[in-house]
Tab-separated table of C-alpha atoms in Angstrom:
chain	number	residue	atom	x	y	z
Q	1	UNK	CA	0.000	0.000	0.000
Q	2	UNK	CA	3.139	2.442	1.051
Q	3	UNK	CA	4.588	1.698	-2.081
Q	4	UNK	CA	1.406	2.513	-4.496
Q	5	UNK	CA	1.360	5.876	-3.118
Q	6	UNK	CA	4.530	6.950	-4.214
Q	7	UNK	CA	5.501	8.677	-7.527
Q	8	UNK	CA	6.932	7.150	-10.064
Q	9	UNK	CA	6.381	3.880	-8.335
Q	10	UNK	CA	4.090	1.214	-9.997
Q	11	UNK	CA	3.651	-2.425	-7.425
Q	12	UNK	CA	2.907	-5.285	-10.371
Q	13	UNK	CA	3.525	-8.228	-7.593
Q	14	UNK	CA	3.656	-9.158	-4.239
Q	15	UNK	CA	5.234	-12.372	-2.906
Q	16	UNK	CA	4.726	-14.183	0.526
Q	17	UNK	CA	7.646	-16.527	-0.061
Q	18	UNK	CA	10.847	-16.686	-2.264
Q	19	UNK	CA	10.127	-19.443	-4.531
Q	20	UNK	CA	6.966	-16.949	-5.445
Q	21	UNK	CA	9.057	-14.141	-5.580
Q	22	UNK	CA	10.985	-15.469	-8.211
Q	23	UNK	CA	7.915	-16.905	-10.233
Q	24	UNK	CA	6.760	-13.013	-10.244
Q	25	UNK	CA	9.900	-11.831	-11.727
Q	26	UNK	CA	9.736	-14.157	-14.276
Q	27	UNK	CA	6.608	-13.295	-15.183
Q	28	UNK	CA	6.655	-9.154	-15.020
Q	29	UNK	CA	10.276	-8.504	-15.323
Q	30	UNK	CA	9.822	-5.550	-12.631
Q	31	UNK	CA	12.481	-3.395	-12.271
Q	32	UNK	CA	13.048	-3.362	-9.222
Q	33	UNK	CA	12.431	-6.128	-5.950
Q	34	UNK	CA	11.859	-5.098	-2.563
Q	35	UNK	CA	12.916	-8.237	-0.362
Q	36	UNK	CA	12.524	-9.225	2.730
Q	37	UNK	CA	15.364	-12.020	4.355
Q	38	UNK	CA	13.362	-14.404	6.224
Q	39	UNK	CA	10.658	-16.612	4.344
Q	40	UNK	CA	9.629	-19.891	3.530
Q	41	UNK	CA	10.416	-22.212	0.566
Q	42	UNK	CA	13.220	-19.857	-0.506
Q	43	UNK	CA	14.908	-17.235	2.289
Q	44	UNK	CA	15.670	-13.751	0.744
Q	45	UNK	CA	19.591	-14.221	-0.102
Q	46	UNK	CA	19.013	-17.354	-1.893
Q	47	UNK	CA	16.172	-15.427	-3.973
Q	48	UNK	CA	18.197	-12.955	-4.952
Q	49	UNK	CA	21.015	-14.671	-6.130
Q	50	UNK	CA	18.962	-16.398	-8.629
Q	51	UNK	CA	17.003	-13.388	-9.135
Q	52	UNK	CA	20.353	-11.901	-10.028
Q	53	UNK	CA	21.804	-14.860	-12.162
Q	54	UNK	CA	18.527	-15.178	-14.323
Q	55	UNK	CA	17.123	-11.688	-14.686
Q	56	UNK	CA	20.042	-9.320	-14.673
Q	57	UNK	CA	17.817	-6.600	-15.231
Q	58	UNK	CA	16.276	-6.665	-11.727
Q	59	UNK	CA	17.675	-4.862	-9.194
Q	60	UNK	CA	17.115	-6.065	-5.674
Q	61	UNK	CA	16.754	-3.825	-2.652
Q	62	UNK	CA	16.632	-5.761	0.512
Q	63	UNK	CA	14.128	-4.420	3.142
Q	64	UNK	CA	13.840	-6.278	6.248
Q	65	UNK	CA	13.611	-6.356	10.186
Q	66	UNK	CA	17.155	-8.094	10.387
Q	67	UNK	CA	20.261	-5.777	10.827
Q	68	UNK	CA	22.737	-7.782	11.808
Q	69	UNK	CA	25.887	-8.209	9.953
Q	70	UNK	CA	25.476	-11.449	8.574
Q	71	UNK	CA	22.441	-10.465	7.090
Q	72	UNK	CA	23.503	-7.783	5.160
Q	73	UNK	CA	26.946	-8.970	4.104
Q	74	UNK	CA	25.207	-12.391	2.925
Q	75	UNK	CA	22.301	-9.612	0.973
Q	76	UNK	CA	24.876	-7.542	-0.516
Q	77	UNK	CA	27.691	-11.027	-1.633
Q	78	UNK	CA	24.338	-12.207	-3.155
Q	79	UNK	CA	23.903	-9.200	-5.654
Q	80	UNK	CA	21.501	-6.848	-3.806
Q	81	UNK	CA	22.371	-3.489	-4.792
Q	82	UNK	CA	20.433	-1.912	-1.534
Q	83	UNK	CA	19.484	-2.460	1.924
Q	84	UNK	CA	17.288	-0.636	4.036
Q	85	UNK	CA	15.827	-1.614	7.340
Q	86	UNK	CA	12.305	-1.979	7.658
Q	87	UNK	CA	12.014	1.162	10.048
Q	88	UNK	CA	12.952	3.191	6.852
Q	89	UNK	CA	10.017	6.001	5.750
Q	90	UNK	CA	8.609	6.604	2.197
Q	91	UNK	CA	11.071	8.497	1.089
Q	92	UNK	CA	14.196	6.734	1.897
Q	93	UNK	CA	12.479	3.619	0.078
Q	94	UNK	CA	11.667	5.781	-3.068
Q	95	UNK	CA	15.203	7.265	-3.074
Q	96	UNK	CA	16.765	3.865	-2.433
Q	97	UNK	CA	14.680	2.801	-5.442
Q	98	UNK	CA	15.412	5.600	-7.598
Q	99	UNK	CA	19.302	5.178	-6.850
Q	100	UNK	CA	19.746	1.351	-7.995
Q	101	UNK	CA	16.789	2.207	-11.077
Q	102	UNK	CA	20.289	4.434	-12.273
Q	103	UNK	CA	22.908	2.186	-11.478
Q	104	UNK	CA	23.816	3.594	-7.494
Q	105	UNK	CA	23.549	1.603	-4.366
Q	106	UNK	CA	20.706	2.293	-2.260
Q	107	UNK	CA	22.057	1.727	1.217
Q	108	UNK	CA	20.590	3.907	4.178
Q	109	UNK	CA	23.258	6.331	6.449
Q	110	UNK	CA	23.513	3.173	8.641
Q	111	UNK	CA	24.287	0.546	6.642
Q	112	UNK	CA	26.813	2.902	4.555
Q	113	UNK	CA	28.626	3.792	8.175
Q	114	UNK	CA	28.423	0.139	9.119
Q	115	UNK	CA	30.263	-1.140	5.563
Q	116	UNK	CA	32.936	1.991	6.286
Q	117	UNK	CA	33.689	0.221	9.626
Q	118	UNK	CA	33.809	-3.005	8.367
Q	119	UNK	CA	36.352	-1.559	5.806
Q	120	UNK	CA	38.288	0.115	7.747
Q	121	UNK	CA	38.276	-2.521	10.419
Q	122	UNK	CA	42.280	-3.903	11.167
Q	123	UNK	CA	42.791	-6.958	9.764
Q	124	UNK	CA	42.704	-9.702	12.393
Q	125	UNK	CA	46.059	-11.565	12.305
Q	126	UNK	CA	45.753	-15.322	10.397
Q	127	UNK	CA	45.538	-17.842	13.062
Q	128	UNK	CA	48.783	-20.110	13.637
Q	129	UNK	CA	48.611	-23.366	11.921
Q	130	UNK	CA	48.550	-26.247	14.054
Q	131	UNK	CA	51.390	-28.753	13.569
Q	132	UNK	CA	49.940	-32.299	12.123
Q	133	UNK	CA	50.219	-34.765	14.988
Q	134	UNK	CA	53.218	-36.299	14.337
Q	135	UNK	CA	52.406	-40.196	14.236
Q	136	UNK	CA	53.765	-42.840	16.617
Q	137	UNK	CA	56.529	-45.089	15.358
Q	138	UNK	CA	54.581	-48.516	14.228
Q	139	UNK	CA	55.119	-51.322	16.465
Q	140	UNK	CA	58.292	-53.325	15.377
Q	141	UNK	CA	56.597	-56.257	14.296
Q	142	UNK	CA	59.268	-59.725	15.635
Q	143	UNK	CA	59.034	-62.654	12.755
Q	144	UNK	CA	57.480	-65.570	15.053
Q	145	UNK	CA	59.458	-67.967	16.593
Q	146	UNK	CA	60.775	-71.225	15.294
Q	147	UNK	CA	59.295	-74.874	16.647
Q	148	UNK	CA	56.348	-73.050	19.280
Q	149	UNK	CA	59.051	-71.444	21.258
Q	150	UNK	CA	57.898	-68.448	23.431
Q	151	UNK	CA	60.041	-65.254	23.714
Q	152	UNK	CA	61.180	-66.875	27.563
Q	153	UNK	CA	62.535	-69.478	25.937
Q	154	UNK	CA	64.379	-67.956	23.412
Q	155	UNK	CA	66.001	-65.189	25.410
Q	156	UNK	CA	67.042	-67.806	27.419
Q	157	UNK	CA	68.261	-69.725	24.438
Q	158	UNK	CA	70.122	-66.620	23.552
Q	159	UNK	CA	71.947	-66.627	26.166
Q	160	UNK	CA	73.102	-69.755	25.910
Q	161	UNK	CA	74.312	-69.095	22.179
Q	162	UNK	CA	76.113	-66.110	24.077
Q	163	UNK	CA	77.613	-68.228	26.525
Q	164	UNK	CA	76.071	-67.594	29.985
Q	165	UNK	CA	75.998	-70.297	32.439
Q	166	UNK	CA	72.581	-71.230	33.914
Q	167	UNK	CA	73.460	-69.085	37.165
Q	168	UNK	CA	74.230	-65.892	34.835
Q	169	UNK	CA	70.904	-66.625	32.807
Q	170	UNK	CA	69.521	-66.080	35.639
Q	171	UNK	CA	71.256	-63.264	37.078
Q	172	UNK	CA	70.060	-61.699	33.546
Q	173	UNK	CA	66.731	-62.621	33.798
Q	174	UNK	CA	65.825	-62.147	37.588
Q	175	UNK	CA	64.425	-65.335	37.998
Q	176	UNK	CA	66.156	-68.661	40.085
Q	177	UNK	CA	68.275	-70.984	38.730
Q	178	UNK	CA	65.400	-73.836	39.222
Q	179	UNK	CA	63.520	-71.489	36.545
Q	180	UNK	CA	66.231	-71.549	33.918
Q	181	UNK	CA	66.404	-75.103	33.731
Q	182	UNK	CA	62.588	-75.428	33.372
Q	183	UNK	CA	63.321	-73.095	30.108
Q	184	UNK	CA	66.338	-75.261	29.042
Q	185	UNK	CA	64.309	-78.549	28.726
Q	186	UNK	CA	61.305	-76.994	27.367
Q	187	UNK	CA	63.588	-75.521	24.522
Q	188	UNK	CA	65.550	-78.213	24.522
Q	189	UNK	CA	62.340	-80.772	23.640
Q	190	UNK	CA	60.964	-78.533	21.281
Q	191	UNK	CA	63.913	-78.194	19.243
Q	192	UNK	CA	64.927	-81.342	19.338
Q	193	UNK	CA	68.268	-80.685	20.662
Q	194	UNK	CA	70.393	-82.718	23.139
Q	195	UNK	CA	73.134	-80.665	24.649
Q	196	UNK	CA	74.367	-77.072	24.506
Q	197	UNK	CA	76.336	-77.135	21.485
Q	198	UNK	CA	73.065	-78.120	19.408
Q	199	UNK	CA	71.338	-75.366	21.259
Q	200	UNK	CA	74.135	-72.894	19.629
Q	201	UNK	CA	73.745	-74.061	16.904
Q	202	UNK	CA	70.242	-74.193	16.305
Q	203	UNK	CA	70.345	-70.299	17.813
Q	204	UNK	CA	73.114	-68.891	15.204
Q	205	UNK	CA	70.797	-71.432	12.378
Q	206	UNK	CA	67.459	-69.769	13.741
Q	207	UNK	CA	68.632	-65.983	13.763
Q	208	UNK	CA	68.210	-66.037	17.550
Q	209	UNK	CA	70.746	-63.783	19.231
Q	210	UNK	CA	70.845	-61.224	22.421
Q	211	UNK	CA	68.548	-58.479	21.571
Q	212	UNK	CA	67.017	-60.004	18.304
């Protein structure tokens, strides 16, 4: 109704949602769209992007309740050439109208001093990068032991191929001399070996050495 009254102003559409919005354009080619920012089907920045891409001849000035920065940054990136605030009076519409009709913006005082601030805002420093975790060495991954020995039995066959005596196997290994023997036989029957030269033997054949 506002906008009838005014010169030089002729209303051929009115839209209660985006998707509508751009069905009217389509339709009248107007040239000029007042839009509001928050509707249904299709919210105001997404309508006037494709307002802009498919009727470059349309001019959108945004008019809406919403202020905030996000709003009008995301208005203006979209292609609106104005933005007014919906507290604005007959004449600052018809001007803001008139100026984007000839090829100006039509921003009100506030929004221009807003944009200047945002301008001339410092430049916030880039953030650090963060480092990529560095990842942890992979596991060293021991080939498996010959003839179902366990790693007991062949550090203690080890030693043996180093030549420790039973006491100083188990000096090494912190465990009683009653212990080593146990280990002895057991490596000794699974290996098939019948004295202590065998045993270094079948160590040096086997790869099995102090600290393999």
């Amino acid at each position: 109704m506002l906008l009838g009254l005014l010169p030089g102003i002729t209303v051929v559409g009115s839209a209660p949602d985006g998707e509508e919005a751009l069905r009217l354009v389509a339709e009248h080619a107007p040239d000029v769209v007042l839009m509001d920012l928050r509707m249904p089907r299709c919210d105001g920045v997404e309508a006037t992007r494709r307002i802009r891409a498919g009727h470059p001849g349309t001019e959108v000035v945004v008019l809406t309740t919403y202020a905030d920065d996000d709003s009008l940054f995301s208005a203006l990136q979209a292609g609106a050439r104005g933005f007014l605030t919906k507290d604005a009076g007959a004449e600052e519409i018809a001007r803001a109208v008139a100026d984007v009709r000839s090829g100006a913006a039509g921003l009100s005082p506030q929004v221009q001093l807003r944009l200047l601030e945002r301008l001339s805002a410092p430049e916030q420093p880039a953030p650090e990068p963060v480092p990529a975790p560095v990842p942890a060495p992979a596991p060293v991954q021991r080939p498996p032991l010959p003839d179902g020995l366990t790693q007991r039995e062949a550090e203690v066959l080890a030693l043996i191929a180093a030549g420790l005596s039973n006491a100083e196997i188990a000096g090494r290994l912190f465990v009683s001399p009653a212990t080593v023997k146990t280990h002895i036989n057991n490596l000794f029957a699974k290996t098939a070996v019948r004295d202590r030269a065998q045993a270094v033997a079948y160590a040096f054949r086997h790869g099995i050495s102090e600290g393999s």
